[in-house]
Amino acid sequence: MTSMQVKVGGKTERLDKQLGKGGEGDVYALVGRGDCAVKIYKPELRVSRENKVRAMVDGRLAGATTLVAFPAEVVTDAAGNFLGFTMRLVAGYRALHELYSPKSRKMNFPKADYRFLVRVAQNVARAVATVHQAGCIIGDLNHSGVLVGPDATVALIDADSFQFSLKGHAYPCVVGTEDFTPPELHGGSLAKVIRTQAHDNFGLAVAIFQLLAMGKHPYAGRYNGPDLSLGQSIAQNRFAFSMARRNETRTTPPPGSVLLADYPGTIAAALESAFGLAPSSRPDPATWVSLLQRLETGLRRCADVATHYFPGSATSCLWCRLASQSGVEMFPQGLAAGAVPLAGPFDLERVWAAIRALRIPIPEEVLPVWSGTIAAPSLSVTQAKGKRHDPAILGGVALLIAIIGCVLAPKAALLWGGLGLIGLVRVFATDKVDSTTFRKAYRDADSKVRLASQAYLQRIGLREMHILRADLEDAVIRYRQVQDGLVQALNQLKLTREERQRAVFLDRFLIRRASIPGIGAGKTATLASFGIETAADITASTVRAVPGFGEALTAKMLAWRLGHEGKFRYNATPDPSDLQAEQSTRVAFATKQIELQRKIQLGLAALQAAVPRCLSTKNTPDQALMQALQERAIAEHDCAALGISVPAPTEITIDIPKRTQTLPSRANPAPVTSGSSIPTSARLPATNSCPSCGASMVRRTARKGKHAGRQFWGCSKFPVCKGTRS
């Protein structure tokens, strides 16, 4: 067949090697025309395809855009009988679905990260827009008809199936793919349907969703009811990821999925519209281009994994979260790296010694103290004392009246005696002052001091310094763990070599390329949405967990896997996959170590600059804090003047997030900030260590003995250790 002569535009040409094979025919290269390919239809289809292809050629669609492989010239045999057409040769491109999962990306797009996927999604939308601008409707938009180049450019093929009109005659699209067909077209004959741009907009949204969501199909989820096929879920409008219609769809996403909440609100809203109930509300290609451009611009790089880029609207890295949930790394670092990166000179022990030697102030060392004097109690104290004496004065008056009454009217002696007794009691009775008001005034003033102190400490950066110190200690711990972890990881690779080789072998067999009875495009998409793409992913439990897969289909899947697994042969000698696994492991650990090294060096420099700056602020006291301190002193003085006891002032603390509990130094452990706060009697850095056990010291106040009231440094492990420093 490769030597067959054909007529192209009336000129004799010779077919070259076969480039592809499909359901409608075969694709060949042309001798001497490297930019051109020829599609030769199967004999039984040539009559039904001829008029449409000739109309497309007459309509000069091939010249309208380079993003679509439209029919360019009619191809016939020597007798003029229709065979097919020529089209642009799309070389070096891969089908869109090769980008969806980490396994296929590893094989076909090893350097692709999430930025690449978002850019491809934009270009798919641009390509669909050019089709619409040319007056066509794709109709059967699916990921097999979208090809992607290594530079993220996109080309559409199978253009001869597009819906097209010329000179008042319509040439419909008579085919469709179940998982890309919109709900309103399910259940009917596509051959009789006039497609619209709204139908294409649905297929475009499916392709974009699968790119953004790592191959998950928007309608492949778990329905709260009898199992539904993918086609049934689409026909019933059960968008599995919907937040707006969650109660209506009664469907939840597959485990380990990216959720709409992880994306900017504009993207989530567009997907809700695309898979909602109103076809006219589906975003068009131009809208998607704009939305995806903003998504790409807002992507953030993960601080932990260099190959992770995620939406800036997300609270944390999506890919780290999914990896922790599923154990599958979506964008492995080794795939984007060549040689193992080398770190510059770095003496961890010297740096750690510098961190330990840096003394960070504790709150009481930087908080100002009010040293003013209070001349006299406040007016409220005077008034309270006056109210306390009023009953005695009244009692004295009553006693005086009783005495005079006894002299002037002795017959009423009983009355005067009672009045005198009451007066006597009131004179010598001691009324206590109501302490409630004064205690409340003190508590309010103390609370004001606490808030003003915390605001002051925040302003001078003391809390940030303690957090930075804790971060540095944590980074040192993790740096040491990276060193140890690499050795453990390499040993684990050796122990799991046979298992890994088997998985690599089985990963070569993709379900979508297989012919498994009962497994069509819809079920293949559902399997992929639940993380089952290759023979290596197939186990009895994982397949049974997929909606619509009972014992019969599970048995067929297992039989297909076993058929391939029987051909596996273990090679005890490290093969290329072993070397790649080791290289990827070394790259991942080296990259992490370099990141931690940089973090430690920058953090130490920042801390060294911050400490003297913080200490210098004590020379310029904060007015709001000084006012609060004065008010508390007055409130305390008022209570003392009235004999009212008050609690001790609230201790000022600095909240510190919890950190790793492991000690950062095996040889000479140093304290790690792991609690929730640092009080005024906070820990000093490790340079002020206990002379008995080496632990950190904390500021304490002697409560009894000849040194009562004096401060000293005591071991943080008291009462286990009773070491002290003056």
XYZ file of C-alpha atoms in Angstrom:
726
model
C 0.000 0.000 0.000
C 2.894 2.356 0.700
C 3.835 2.329 -3.002
C 0.297 3.149 -4.102
C -0.086 6.029 -6.513
C -2.875 8.540 -5.963
C -4.083 11.730 -7.581
C -3.832 14.900 -5.498
C -5.346 17.921 -7.179
C -5.016 16.135 -10.491
C -1.307 15.454 -9.927
C 0.075 11.955 -9.397
C 1.637 11.431 -5.974
C 2.962 8.378 -4.166
C 1.972 7.330 -0.661
C 4.795 6.922 1.842
C 4.787 5.100 5.191
C 1.624 4.598 7.200
C 1.323 7.135 10.036
C -1.816 5.945 11.745
C -4.859 3.730 11.666
C -8.390 4.612 12.740
C -11.980 3.483 12.608
C -12.677 5.275 9.334
C -9.421 4.660 7.513
C -5.644 4.980 7.492
C -3.293 7.967 7.402
C -0.151 8.043 5.256
C 2.697 10.368 4.506
C 3.269 11.580 0.947
C 6.602 11.061 -0.748
C 8.424 14.371 -1.015
C 5.857 16.345 0.992
C 6.955 16.366 4.621
C 4.280 18.839 5.722
C 1.381 16.853 4.351
C -0.550 13.703 5.264
C -3.225 11.732 3.427
C -6.293 10.106 4.918
C -7.588 7.162 2.889
C -11.107 6.103 3.869
C -12.187 2.512 4.104
C -13.925 1.496 0.856
C -17.361 1.212 2.454
C -17.214 4.818 3.736
C -15.961 6.636 0.655
C -19.325 7.311 -0.941
C -20.853 8.728 2.256
C -17.844 10.969 2.953
C -17.094 12.291 -0.536
C -19.549 15.188 -0.816
C -18.670 16.622 2.589
C -14.914 16.455 1.980
C -15.246 18.083 -1.442
C -17.364 20.847 0.111
C -14.742 21.460 2.815
C -12.000 21.671 0.200
C -14.109 24.042 -1.890
C -14.734 26.138 1.223
C -10.953 26.610 1.613
C -11.130 25.854 5.325
C -7.530 24.611 5.390
C -6.330 28.146 4.767
C -8.430 29.630 7.569
C -6.232 28.423 10.438
C -3.096 26.431 11.168
C -4.596 25.070 14.391
C -6.899 22.617 12.603
C -6.016 19.868 10.108
C -8.878 20.641 7.701
C -9.128 18.741 4.382
C -6.923 20.646 1.934
C -7.093 18.676 -1.325
C -9.206 15.813 -2.646
C -7.368 12.520 -3.187
C -8.555 10.067 -5.856
C -7.248 7.009 -7.610
C -5.965 7.138 -11.191
C -9.530 6.749 -12.481
C -10.792 9.711 -10.451
C -12.606 7.672 -7.820
C -12.703 9.369 -4.416
C -10.284 7.973 -1.816
C -9.823 10.679 0.800
C -8.022 13.978 1.300
C -4.757 15.656 2.199
C -4.316 17.643 5.370
C -1.649 19.330 7.427
C 0.773 16.809 8.931
C 0.808 17.200 12.708
C 4.122 15.605 13.704
C 5.610 15.272 17.172
C 2.273 15.864 18.903
C 0.492 13.645 21.413
C -3.178 13.113 22.219
C -4.531 15.415 24.907
C -5.268 12.580 27.332
C -1.536 11.813 27.552
C -1.287 14.913 29.760
C -3.906 13.940 32.301
C -2.164 11.601 34.709
C 1.386 11.485 36.118
C 1.981 8.098 34.495
C 1.225 9.215 30.955
C 2.928 12.579 31.531
C 6.042 10.746 32.658
C 6.142 8.872 29.357
C 5.082 11.616 26.953
C 5.535 15.000 28.658
C 8.248 14.418 31.282
C 8.882 18.136 31.879
C 5.250 19.248 32.079
C 4.156 20.931 35.292
C 0.804 22.504 36.145
C 1.709 25.722 34.336
C 2.045 23.652 31.168
C -1.385 22.075 31.684
C -3.075 25.440 32.206
C -1.361 26.817 29.088
C -2.526 23.806 27.058
C -6.082 24.361 28.314
C -5.907 27.930 27.014
C -4.672 26.747 23.629
C -7.422 24.134 23.354
C -9.944 26.934 23.878
C -8.186 29.046 21.230
C -8.295 26.175 18.738
C -12.023 25.637 19.312
C -12.569 29.367 18.829
C -10.900 29.246 15.394
C -13.229 26.419 14.348
C -16.246 28.495 15.296
C -14.807 31.520 13.521
C -14.500 29.378 10.379
C -18.232 28.683 10.545
C -17.891 25.079 11.718
C -19.029 23.114 14.746
C -16.748 20.347 15.989
C -19.613 18.208 17.229
C -17.487 15.287 18.370
C -14.993 17.231 20.481
C -12.955 14.701 22.451
C -9.411 14.325 23.726
C -8.372 11.936 20.940
C -9.012 14.654 18.382
C -6.883 17.215 20.236
C -3.122 16.910 19.857
C -0.558 18.675 22.038
C 3.000 19.616 21.149
C 6.013 19.748 23.462
C 5.667 23.552 23.527
C 2.001 23.393 24.693
C 0.667 24.307 21.252
C -2.460 22.493 20.119
C -3.777 21.086 16.843
C -7.223 19.654 16.116
C -7.539 16.617 13.865
C -10.458 14.569 12.489
C -11.786 17.814 11.034
C -13.653 15.917 8.304
C -16.235 14.989 10.952
C -16.960 18.638 11.834
C -20.407 20.059 11.098
C -20.132 22.365 8.080
C -22.381 24.298 5.725
C -21.694 25.514 2.189
C -24.048 27.191 -0.260
C -27.079 26.420 1.869
C -26.276 22.745 2.259
C -25.543 21.403 5.757
C -23.085 18.599 6.372
C -23.717 17.386 9.935
C -21.432 15.721 12.417
C -22.857 12.228 12.723
C -20.572 10.859 15.449
C -20.014 11.512 19.131
C -18.085 10.335 22.160
C -20.198 9.459 25.182
C -18.080 11.175 27.821
C -17.934 14.445 25.821
C -21.554 14.546 24.657
C -23.728 17.112 26.503
C -26.717 15.939 28.575
C -29.330 17.196 26.125
C -27.962 14.967 23.332
C -27.803 11.722 25.297
C -30.357 9.097 24.348
C -30.962 10.264 20.765
C -29.499 9.734 17.307
C -26.646 12.182 16.743
C -26.920 11.764 12.971
C -30.135 13.786 12.975
C -29.002 16.559 15.329
C -27.871 19.990 14.201
C -25.024 20.785 16.567
C -24.535 24.214 18.126
C -21.660 26.067 19.713
C -23.254 25.334 23.100
C -22.666 21.631 22.427
C -19.007 22.303 21.652
C -18.758 24.449 24.772
C -19.706 21.411 26.840
C -17.017 19.230 25.268
C -14.478 22.029 25.673
C -15.340 22.329 29.367
C -14.878 18.573 29.829
C -11.414 18.738 28.247
C -10.438 21.755 30.355
C -11.753 20.138 33.531
C -9.783 16.956 32.913
C -6.615 18.976 32.343
C -7.102 20.986 35.520
C -8.271 18.039 37.652
C -5.625 15.454 36.731
C -7.831 13.439 34.379
C -10.896 13.247 36.610
C -14.080 13.353 34.545
C -16.559 15.954 35.834
C -19.389 13.406 35.964
C -17.442 10.433 37.330
C -18.273 10.325 41.018
C -20.080 8.294 43.619
C -23.859 8.660 43.395
C -25.935 8.279 46.551
C -28.164 5.667 44.969
C -27.913 2.793 42.483
C -24.698 2.775 40.452
C -24.886 4.917 37.323
C -22.810 4.644 34.190
C -20.905 7.738 33.106
C -23.399 8.291 30.299
C -26.312 8.095 32.729
C -24.640 10.566 35.091
C -24.166 13.037 32.235
C -27.714 12.567 30.946
C -29.066 13.219 34.455
C -26.887 16.312 34.950
C -25.080 14.895 37.977
C -21.942 17.037 38.008
C -19.959 15.176 40.666
C -17.929 18.201 41.781
C -20.777 20.702 42.027
C -21.013 22.775 45.180
C -24.049 24.805 44.123
C -26.151 21.715 43.272
C -24.664 19.208 45.718
C -28.019 18.296 47.255
C -29.538 17.919 43.817
C -26.795 15.837 42.181
C -26.353 13.589 45.250
C -22.925 12.762 43.859
C -19.492 13.192 45.422
C -16.094 13.357 43.692
C -13.755 10.358 43.634
C -11.252 10.100 46.495
C -8.111 12.187 46.120
C -9.698 14.744 43.805
C -9.039 18.417 43.268
C -12.175 20.275 44.368
C -13.863 23.385 42.991
C -13.069 25.137 46.262
C -9.377 24.805 45.398
C -9.756 27.118 42.405
C -10.441 30.836 42.128
C -14.119 31.656 42.390
C -14.266 32.652 38.726
C -13.031 29.226 37.586
C -15.394 27.409 39.957
C -18.347 29.505 38.770
C -17.472 28.854 35.121
C -17.386 25.094 35.723
C -20.712 25.230 37.567
C -22.177 27.006 34.529
C -20.541 24.644 32.043
C -22.004 21.602 33.791
C -25.210 23.223 34.980
C -28.755 22.956 33.698
C -28.733 25.743 31.078
C -26.776 24.981 27.863
C -26.826 28.656 26.900
C -24.892 29.527 30.080
C -21.851 27.441 29.196
C -18.726 29.617 28.873
C -17.520 30.042 25.300
C -13.883 29.593 24.200
C -13.016 33.289 24.529
C -14.276 33.325 28.118
C -12.174 30.288 28.950
C -9.058 31.854 27.448
C -9.478 34.907 29.663
C -10.192 32.882 32.814
C -7.295 30.498 32.238
C -4.866 33.326 31.564
C -5.702 34.774 34.973
C -5.384 31.334 36.549
C -1.928 30.871 35.033
C -0.798 34.315 36.174
C -1.932 33.584 39.729
C -0.218 30.208 40.121
C 2.087 29.911 43.133
C 5.134 27.722 43.559
C 5.154 25.290 46.461
C 7.753 25.978 49.137
C 8.401 22.272 49.626
C 8.344 20.754 46.124
C 9.901 22.779 43.323
C 7.751 21.206 40.583
C 4.466 22.049 42.319
C 2.561 25.068 41.002
C -0.946 25.546 42.351
C -3.740 28.156 42.223
C -2.957 31.192 44.331
C -6.472 31.078 45.770
C -5.792 27.727 47.449
C -4.811 27.811 51.115
C -1.986 25.318 50.568
C -0.350 23.248 47.840
C -2.947 21.000 46.191
C -0.410 18.494 44.942
C 1.205 18.012 48.352
C -2.269 17.422 49.771
C -3.184 14.883 47.105
C 0.159 13.117 47.483
C -0.419 12.766 51.222
C -3.936 11.417 50.615
C -3.242 9.011 47.774
C 0.500 8.423 47.849
C 0.678 9.466 44.181
C 3.020 12.324 43.299
C 1.334 14.349 40.538
C 4.460 16.231 39.469
C 7.537 14.280 40.604
C 10.625 16.417 41.037
C 12.809 13.910 39.261
C 10.838 14.352 36.066
C 11.795 18.000 35.790
C 15.427 17.628 36.733
C 18.506 16.298 35.018
C 21.658 15.944 37.058
C 21.459 15.958 40.833
C 21.713 19.617 41.941
C 24.764 20.448 44.006
C 24.630 22.556 47.138
C 27.258 25.198 47.820
C 29.573 25.157 50.843
C 27.520 24.833 54.001
C 28.763 24.059 57.508
C 25.625 23.103 59.402
C 27.356 22.831 62.773
C 28.854 26.300 62.458
C 25.510 27.761 61.427
C 23.721 25.938 64.226
C 26.269 27.253 66.731
C 25.598 30.782 65.470
C 21.852 30.272 65.919
C 22.342 28.989 69.459
C 24.687 31.853 70.319
C 22.142 34.461 69.303
C 20.300 35.638 72.407
C 16.736 36.719 71.684
C 15.215 39.145 74.207
C 12.348 37.987 76.367
C 9.294 40.243 76.807
C 10.271 41.694 80.190
C 13.578 42.875 78.736
C 11.948 45.086 76.133
C 8.670 46.068 77.793
C 8.841 49.555 79.359
C 8.125 50.039 83.063
C 6.073 52.929 84.450
C 8.075 54.583 87.211
C 5.902 57.572 88.049
C 4.501 58.461 91.479
C 0.908 58.757 92.662
C 0.476 61.756 94.958
C -2.939 60.934 96.364
C -5.783 58.471 95.924
C -8.325 59.215 93.259
C -11.605 61.024 93.898
C -13.481 57.724 93.869
C -11.428 56.553 96.866
C -12.256 59.731 98.806
C -15.933 59.318 97.989
C -15.868 55.673 99.033
C -14.257 56.572 102.360
C -16.841 59.316 102.896
C -19.664 56.889 102.326
C -18.060 54.522 104.806
C -18.101 57.276 107.578
C -21.660 58.480 106.919
C -23.338 55.729 109.036
C -21.082 56.566 112.039
C -22.057 60.227 111.864
C -25.736 59.344 111.739
C -25.215 56.975 114.656
C -23.589 59.766 116.662
C -26.505 62.087 115.954
C -28.957 59.389 117.050
C -26.984 58.812 120.261
C -26.941 62.550 121.024
C -30.707 62.825 120.489
C -31.262 59.849 122.804
C -29.227 61.486 125.589
C -31.058 64.792 125.252
C -34.397 62.964 125.150
C -33.636 61.114 128.367
C -32.903 64.420 130.085
C -35.916 66.295 128.768
C -38.469 63.463 128.648
C -37.458 60.739 131.082
C -40.855 59.067 130.849
C -39.936 57.922 127.325
C -36.721 56.396 128.538
C -37.484 53.127 126.787
C -37.735 54.897 123.434
C -34.599 56.916 124.014
C -32.753 53.843 125.172
C -33.548 52.006 121.928
C -32.517 54.985 119.827
C -29.317 55.326 121.810
C -28.515 51.656 121.336
C -28.976 51.952 117.578
C -26.796 55.046 117.498
C -24.124 53.335 119.567
C -24.050 50.368 117.196
C -23.752 52.635 114.157
C -20.947 54.648 115.745
C -18.769 51.651 116.480
C -19.775 49.477 113.504
C -17.239 49.390 110.609
C -18.848 49.429 107.160
C -16.764 47.835 104.464
C -16.283 49.551 101.139
C -17.892 47.766 98.154
C -14.797 46.340 96.422
C -16.555 45.230 93.220
C -16.118 48.528 91.407
C -12.456 48.903 92.340
C -11.550 45.308 91.502
C -13.233 45.683 88.113
C -11.349 48.915 87.476
C -8.083 47.103 88.204
C -8.968 44.132 85.986
C -9.940 46.454 83.141
C -6.693 48.390 83.503
C -4.679 45.166 83.639
C -6.405 43.889 80.492
C -5.605 47.161 78.767
C -1.931 46.752 79.719
C -1.930 43.215 78.346
C -3.393 44.273 75.002
C -1.106 47.300 74.725
C 1.927 45.152 75.625
C 1.103 42.542 73.011
C 0.563 45.240 70.400
C 3.901 46.777 71.354
C 5.724 43.434 71.150
C 4.093 42.787 67.794
C 5.155 46.195 66.540
C 8.804 45.798 67.525
C 8.904 42.308 65.999
C 9.680 40.263 69.112
C 7.099 37.589 68.321
C 8.401 37.298 64.771
C 11.921 36.810 66.112
C 10.847 33.959 68.367
C 8.901 32.394 65.497
C 11.892 32.793 63.187
C 14.126 31.175 65.787
C 11.677 28.269 66.077
C 11.548 28.005 62.279
C 15.329 27.868 62.111
C 15.485 25.119 64.709
C 12.840 23.214 62.759
C 14.764 23.713 59.501
C 17.942 22.370 61.105
C 16.022 19.304 62.265
C 14.631 18.707 58.804
C 18.041 19.290 57.208
C 19.469 16.478 59.319
C 16.447 14.320 58.532
C 17.049 14.844 54.805
C 20.589 13.549 55.203
C 19.390 10.437 57.021
C 16.303 10.058 54.844
C 18.271 9.739 51.609
C 20.154 6.728 52.924
C 16.912 5.106 54.060
C 15.167 5.867 50.761
C 17.984 4.364 48.687
C 17.944 1.239 50.846
C 14.188 1.001 50.385
C 14.622 1.194 46.612
C 16.858 -1.864 46.738
C 14.369 -3.791 48.863
C 11.459 -3.002 46.530
C 13.278 -3.445 43.206
C 11.229 -6.418 42.008
C 7.937 -4.818 43.003
C 8.927 -1.577 41.275
C 10.063 -3.343 38.112
C 6.744 -5.186 37.974
C 4.827 -1.913 38.371
C 6.901 -0.221 35.656
C 6.301 -3.187 33.359
C 2.537 -3.202 33.951
C 2.313 0.578 33.574
C 3.143 0.108 29.897
C -0.284 -1.409 29.332
C -2.850 1.378 29.237
C -6.504 0.494 29.669
C -7.605 3.038 27.076
C -5.519 1.244 24.449
C -6.799 -2.198 25.397
C -9.735 -4.201 24.112
C -11.386 -5.499 27.266
C -14.922 -6.851 26.827
C -17.470 -4.480 28.355
C -14.974 -1.638 28.872
C -15.778 1.209 26.511
C -14.822 4.881 26.487
C -17.210 5.788 29.308
C -16.023 3.086 31.679
C -12.409 3.840 30.777
C -12.961 7.481 31.771
C -14.621 6.379 35.015
C -11.726 4.059 35.841
C -9.239 6.866 35.181
C -11.217 9.194 37.444
C -10.791 6.663 40.241
C -7.044 6.347 39.603
C -7.060 3.175 37.486
C -5.296 3.749 34.162
C -2.878 0.889 33.626
C -2.570 -2.804 34.410
C -0.480 -1.877 37.450
C -3.452 -0.058 39.006
C -5.775 -3.051 38.811
C -6.551 -4.990 41.968
C -9.781 -6.653 42.997
C -10.457 -4.084 45.725
C -9.669 -0.972 43.668
C -11.843 -2.054 40.731
C -14.779 -3.095 42.916
C -14.678 0.350 44.538
C -15.459 2.019 41.190
C -19.181 2.691 40.601
C -20.622 0.347 37.990
C -17.968 -2.350 38.353
C -19.341 -5.559 39.794
C -17.834 -9.009 40.005
C -18.116 -9.748 36.271
C -16.284 -6.636 35.084
C -13.777 -6.911 37.926
C -12.957 -10.457 36.842
C -12.379 -9.278 33.262
C -10.059 -6.524 34.451
C -8.081 -8.917 36.647
C -7.784 -11.429 33.827
C -6.424 -8.722 31.534
C -3.831 -7.734 34.127
C -2.797 -11.330 34.793
C -2.352 -11.894 31.073
C 0.292 -9.171 30.982
C 1.765 -9.917 34.395
C 2.578 -13.443 33.295
C 5.076 -11.991 30.829
C 7.018 -10.106 33.510
C 10.570 -11.249 34.235
C 12.492 -9.879 37.189
C 15.973 -8.568 36.462
C 18.199 -8.624 39.545
C 20.625 -6.283 37.811
C 19.557 -2.633 38.075
C 17.767 -1.674 34.879
C 17.038 1.828 33.496
C 13.907 2.138 35.639
C 15.964 1.405 38.763
C 18.544 3.991 37.780
C 15.817 6.513 37.072
C 14.182 5.828 40.439
C 17.502 6.326 42.218
C 18.205 9.499 40.242
C 14.755 10.894 41.013
C 15.231 10.109 44.694
C 18.609 11.823 44.817
C 17.240 14.850 42.972
C 14.290 15.147 45.355
C 16.458 14.958 48.465
C 19.158 17.259 47.074
C 16.584 19.851 46.036
C 15.009 19.782 49.475
C 18.393 20.087 51.157
C 19.316 23.104 49.032
C 15.996 24.775 49.859
C 16.526 24.199 53.586
C 20.117 25.413 53.357
C 18.964 28.658 51.785
C 16.180 29.050 54.351
C 18.592 28.547 57.250
C 21.165 31.004 55.905
C 18.625 33.719 55.132
C 16.815 33.178 58.431
C 20.003 33.472 60.471
C 20.957 36.705 58.710
C 17.482 38.131 59.330
C 17.594 37.153 63.000
C 21.041 38.663 63.517
C 19.806 41.969 62.109
C 16.519 41.942 64.037
C 17.830 41.455 67.588
C 19.716 44.771 67.998
C 16.913 46.605 66.230
C 14.407 45.193 68.701
C 16.519 46.051 71.765
C 16.928 49.643 70.626
C 13.172 50.231 70.742
C 13.140 50.269 74.554
C 14.647 53.758 74.412
C 11.484 55.043 72.722
C 8.582 53.824 74.906
C 5.139 53.426 73.434
C 2.755 56.145 74.607
C -0.330 53.938 74.565
C 1.428 51.307 76.657
C 2.763 53.885 79.133
C -0.743 55.313 79.543
C -2.128 51.824 80.201
C 0.608 51.118 82.762
C -0.170 54.372 84.567
C -3.885 53.588 84.697
C -3.165 50.162 86.173
C -0.821 51.654 88.773
C -3.521 54.135 89.820
C -6.121 51.366 90.045
C -3.763 49.263 92.162
C -2.991 52.261 94.427
C -6.719 52.919 94.914
C -7.317 49.312 95.943
C -4.428 49.465 98.406
C -5.773 52.683 99.930
C -9.077 50.939 100.626
C -7.486 47.706 101.813
C -8.695 45.751 98.782
C -6.459 42.918 97.614
C -5.847 42.510 93.870
C -4.420 39.626 91.828
C -0.923 39.747 90.395
C -0.594 41.483 87.014
C -1.277 39.279 84.013
C 1.857 37.646 82.660
C 2.658 38.832 79.144
C 3.186 35.905 76.772
C 4.128 35.427 73.138
C 2.269 32.702 71.267
C 4.585 30.478 69.254
C 3.275 27.823 66.811
C 4.177 24.261 67.705
C 7.259 22.843 66.060
C 8.907 19.490 65.478
C 9.607 17.646 68.702
C 12.826 15.989 67.520
C 16.006 17.546 68.868
C 18.086 19.286 66.185
C 21.445 17.953 67.300
C 22.216 14.329 67.995
C 25.530 15.063 69.691
C 24.509 18.089 71.710
C 20.719 18.408 71.952
C 19.357 21.915 72.125
C 15.879 22.967 73.130
C 13.206 23.165 70.488
C 10.346 25.592 70.874
C 7.363 23.292 70.973
C 4.975 24.945 73.377
C 2.295 27.465 72.656
C 3.728 30.527 74.387
C 6.845 32.184 75.769
C 6.110 34.068 79.004
C 8.162 36.840 80.542
C 10.108 34.079 82.224
C 10.841 32.660 78.781
C 13.595 30.321 77.758
C 16.902 31.806 76.828
C 18.778 30.461 73.836
C 20.861 27.386 74.409
C 23.993 29.391 75.258
C 22.517 29.913 78.758
C 22.384 26.206 79.508
C 22.024 24.378 82.787
C 25.412 23.642 84.404
C 24.076 20.298 85.634
C 22.254 18.745 82.660
C 22.810 21.106 79.718
C 19.111 21.929 79.265
C 17.930 25.497 78.758
C 17.457 27.891 81.677
C 14.343 29.921 82.483
C 13.972 33.081 84.567
C 12.484 32.399 88.001
C 11.756 34.467 91.137
C 12.713 33.223 94.609
C 9.610 33.033 96.802
C 11.179 32.460 100.208
C 14.451 32.508 102.070
C 16.953 35.315 102.302
C 16.804 35.866 98.510
C 12.992 36.108 98.360
C 11.879 38.406 95.544
C 15.151 38.165 93.636
C 15.309 36.660 90.136
C 17.635 33.878 89.048
C 18.070 31.379 86.205
C 16.720 27.906 86.960
C 16.805 24.694 84.943
C 13.776 24.200 82.699
C 13.615 20.563 83.849
C 12.973 21.491 87.503
C 12.160 19.632 89.756
C 13.926 16.750 87.973
C 17.032 18.938 87.783
C 17.725 21.730 90.288
C 20.575 23.460 88.468
C 20.706 27.273 88.810
C 22.661 30.295 87.642
C 22.742 33.697 89.268
